[in-house]
Amino acid sequence: MSKEMLIAMLSMNQHPTLKRIRIQLLVESTAWILFLALYYNLFDGDQKPVFWNIAFIISVGLMLVHNFLGYQVIGNPVKGTNIAQSLKLYLLKLKKYAYLSVSARVFSLCMLLGYFLSGIEVLEQRYYVSIIVFGLITIIQAIVLWRIWAKRIQIISSKYQQLTS
């Protein structure tokens, strides 16, 4: 890939990796908004403690803020005086956002777990089974998300290496 093509992709924000991230963020935001709009009726929000309703709303709000920040991060990758500096700064922002992304999801999943388990007696067997299942899902999702972000960062990092070598 030539420097001119790379500059054109970044200036028009048309890089395939950036497009995939943007699509992912838009789909997720739409799903979270629908989930938030329907949760109270679908998941008996009126029968849950107020604390867990608030935690649920905060966790979904955190995911929406996370997606908005992600959209801002990928929105304008050209920030430096030249393309190499822009890519270097962009990589730093993308790495920070990747940590935020995985952390926000793990936190939100934990809050959602608390919400859904708040109606189950602690001594019931399904309570402990649910904790184990949700714990495994959370760990697996964190690993998968980190691998996705590592791959995205590696792709952009390789473009930076090509440009600077």
Coordinates of C-alpha atoms in Angstrom, one line a residue:
M1 CA 0.0 0.0 0.0
S2 CA 1.4 3.4 -1.0
K3 CA 1.7 6.4 1.3
E4 CA -0.8 8.2 -0.9
M5 CA -3.4 5.5 -0.6
L6 CA -2.9 5.4 3.2
I7 CA -3.2 9.2 3.4
A8 CA -6.4 9.1 1.3
M9 CA -7.9 6.3 3.5
L10 CA -7.2 8.2 6.7
S11 CA -8.2 11.6 5.4
M12 CA -11.5 10.2 4.1
N13 CA -11.8 7.9 7.1
Q14 CA -12.3 5.0 4.8
H15 CA -9.9 2.4 6.2
P16 CA -11.6 -1.0 6.3
T17 CA -10.6 -1.5 10.0
L18 CA -12.1 1.9 10.9
K19 CA -15.3 1.0 9.0
R20 CA -15.7 -2.3 10.9
I21 CA -15.2 -0.5 14.2
R22 CA -17.8 2.2 13.3
I23 CA -20.4 -0.4 12.2
Q24 CA -19.8 -2.4 15.4
L25 CA -20.3 0.7 17.6
L26 CA -23.5 1.7 15.8
V27 CA -25.0 -1.8 16.0
E28 CA -24.1 -2.1 19.7
S29 CA -25.5 1.3 20.6
T30 CA -28.8 0.6 18.9
A31 CA -29.0 -2.8 20.7
W32 CA -28.2 -1.2 24.1
I33 CA -30.8 1.5 23.6
L34 CA -33.5 -1.0 22.7
F35 CA -32.4 -3.2 25.7
L36 CA -32.7 -0.2 28.0
A37 CA -36.1 0.8 26.6
L38 CA -37.5 -2.7 27.1
Y39 CA -35.8 -4.1 30.3
Y40 CA -38.2 -2.8 32.9
N41 CA -41.2 -4.7 31.4
L42 CA -39.3 -7.7 30.1
F43 CA -37.2 -8.4 33.1
D44 CA -39.6 -7.4 35.9
G45 CA -37.8 -4.2 36.8
D46 CA -40.6 -3.3 39.2
Q47 CA -39.8 -6.4 41.3
K48 CA -36.0 -5.7 41.6
P49 CA -34.4 -3.5 44.2
V50 CA -33.9 0.1 43.3
F51 CA -30.2 -0.2 43.6
W52 CA -30.0 -2.9 40.9
N53 CA -32.3 -0.9 38.6
I54 CA -30.0 2.1 39.0
A55 CA -26.9 -0.2 38.5
F56 CA -28.6 -1.6 35.4
I57 CA -29.3 1.9 33.9
I58 CA -25.7 3.0 34.8
S59 CA -24.2 0.0 33.1
V60 CA -26.2 0.5 29.9
G61 CA -25.4 4.2 30.1
L62 CA -21.7 3.3 30.5
M63 CA -21.9 1.2 27.4
L64 CA -23.5 4.0 25.4
V65 CA -20.8 6.5 26.6
H66 CA -18.2 3.9 25.8
N67 CA -19.6 3.6 22.2
F68 CA -19.8 7.4 21.8
L69 CA -16.1 7.7 22.9
G70 CA -15.2 5.0 20.5
Y71 CA -16.9 6.8 17.7
Q72 CA -15.0 9.9 18.7
V73 CA -11.7 8.0 18.7
I74 CA -12.1 6.6 15.2
G75 CA -13.8 9.7 13.9
N76 CA -10.7 11.6 12.9
P77 CA -7.5 9.7 13.0
V78 CA -5.4 12.4 11.4
K79 CA -4.1 14.6 14.2
G80 CA -0.4 15.0 13.7
T81 CA 1.7 17.2 11.5
N82 CA 2.4 14.3 9.2
I83 CA 0.9 10.9 8.5
A84 CA 3.5 9.0 10.6
Q85 CA 2.9 11.2 13.6
S86 CA -0.9 10.9 13.1
L87 CA -0.7 7.1 13.0
K88 CA 1.5 7.0 16.1
L89 CA -0.9 9.3 18.1
Y90 CA -3.9 7.3 16.7
L91 CA -2.3 4.0 17.9
L92 CA -1.9 5.4 21.4
K93 CA -5.5 6.5 21.5
L94 CA -6.7 3.2 20.1
K95 CA -4.7 1.2 22.8
K96 CA -6.2 3.3 25.6
Y97 CA -9.7 2.9 24.1
A98 CA -9.2 -0.9 23.8
Y99 CA -8.5 -1.1 27.6
L100 CA -11.5 1.1 28.3
S101 CA -13.6 -1.0 26.0
V102 CA -12.8 -4.3 27.7
S103 CA -13.0 -2.8 31.2
A104 CA -16.4 -1.2 30.5
R105 CA -17.9 -4.4 29.2
V106 CA -16.6 -6.5 32.1
F107 CA -18.0 -3.9 34.6
S108 CA -21.3 -3.7 32.7
L109 CA -21.7 -7.5 32.6
C110 CA -21.0 -7.6 36.3
M111 CA -23.8 -5.0 37.0
L112 CA -26.2 -6.9 34.7
L113 CA -25.3 -10.1 36.5
G114 CA -26.2 -8.4 39.8
Y115 CA -29.4 -7.2 38.4
F116 CA -30.6 -10.5 37.2
L117 CA -29.4 -12.4 40.3
S118 CA -31.1 -9.9 42.7
G119 CA -34.3 -11.8 42.6
I120 CA -32.8 -15.2 43.4
E121 CA -32.3 -16.4 47.0
V122 CA -28.6 -16.7 47.8
L123 CA -29.0 -20.2 49.1
E124 CA -30.6 -21.5 45.9
Q125 CA -28.4 -23.7 43.7
R126 CA -29.3 -21.8 40.6
Y127 CA -27.8 -18.7 42.2
Y128 CA -24.3 -20.3 42.3
V129 CA -24.7 -21.9 38.9
S130 CA -25.7 -18.5 37.5
I131 CA -22.6 -16.9 39.0
I132 CA -20.4 -19.5 37.5
V133 CA -22.0 -19.3 34.1
F134 CA -22.0 -15.5 34.0
G135 CA -18.4 -15.5 35.3
L136 CA -17.3 -17.8 32.5
I137 CA -19.2 -15.7 29.9
T138 CA -17.6 -12.6 31.2
I139 CA -14.1 -14.0 31.1
I140 CA -14.6 -15.5 27.6
Q141 CA -16.0 -12.2 26.4
A142 CA -13.1 -10.2 27.9
I143 CA -10.6 -12.6 26.2
V144 CA -12.4 -12.5 22.8
L145 CA -12.7 -8.7 22.9
W146 CA -9.1 -8.2 23.8
R147 CA -8.1 -10.4 20.9
I148 CA -10.3 -8.4 18.5
W149 CA -8.8 -5.2 19.7
A150 CA -5.2 -6.6 19.6
K151 CA -5.8 -7.6 16.0
R152 CA -7.2 -4.2 15.1
I153 CA -4.3 -2.5 16.8
Q154 CA -1.8 -4.8 15.1
I155 CA -3.2 -4.0 11.6
I156 CA -2.9 -0.3 12.1
S157 CA 0.5 -0.8 13.8
S158 CA 1.7 -2.7 10.8
K159 CA 0.6 0.2 8.5
Y160 CA 2.6 2.5 10.8
Q161 CA 5.7 0.2 10.5
Q162 CA 5.3 0.1 6.7
L163 CA 5.1 3.9 6.6
T164 CA 8.1 4.5 8.8
S165 CA 10.4 1.9 7.4

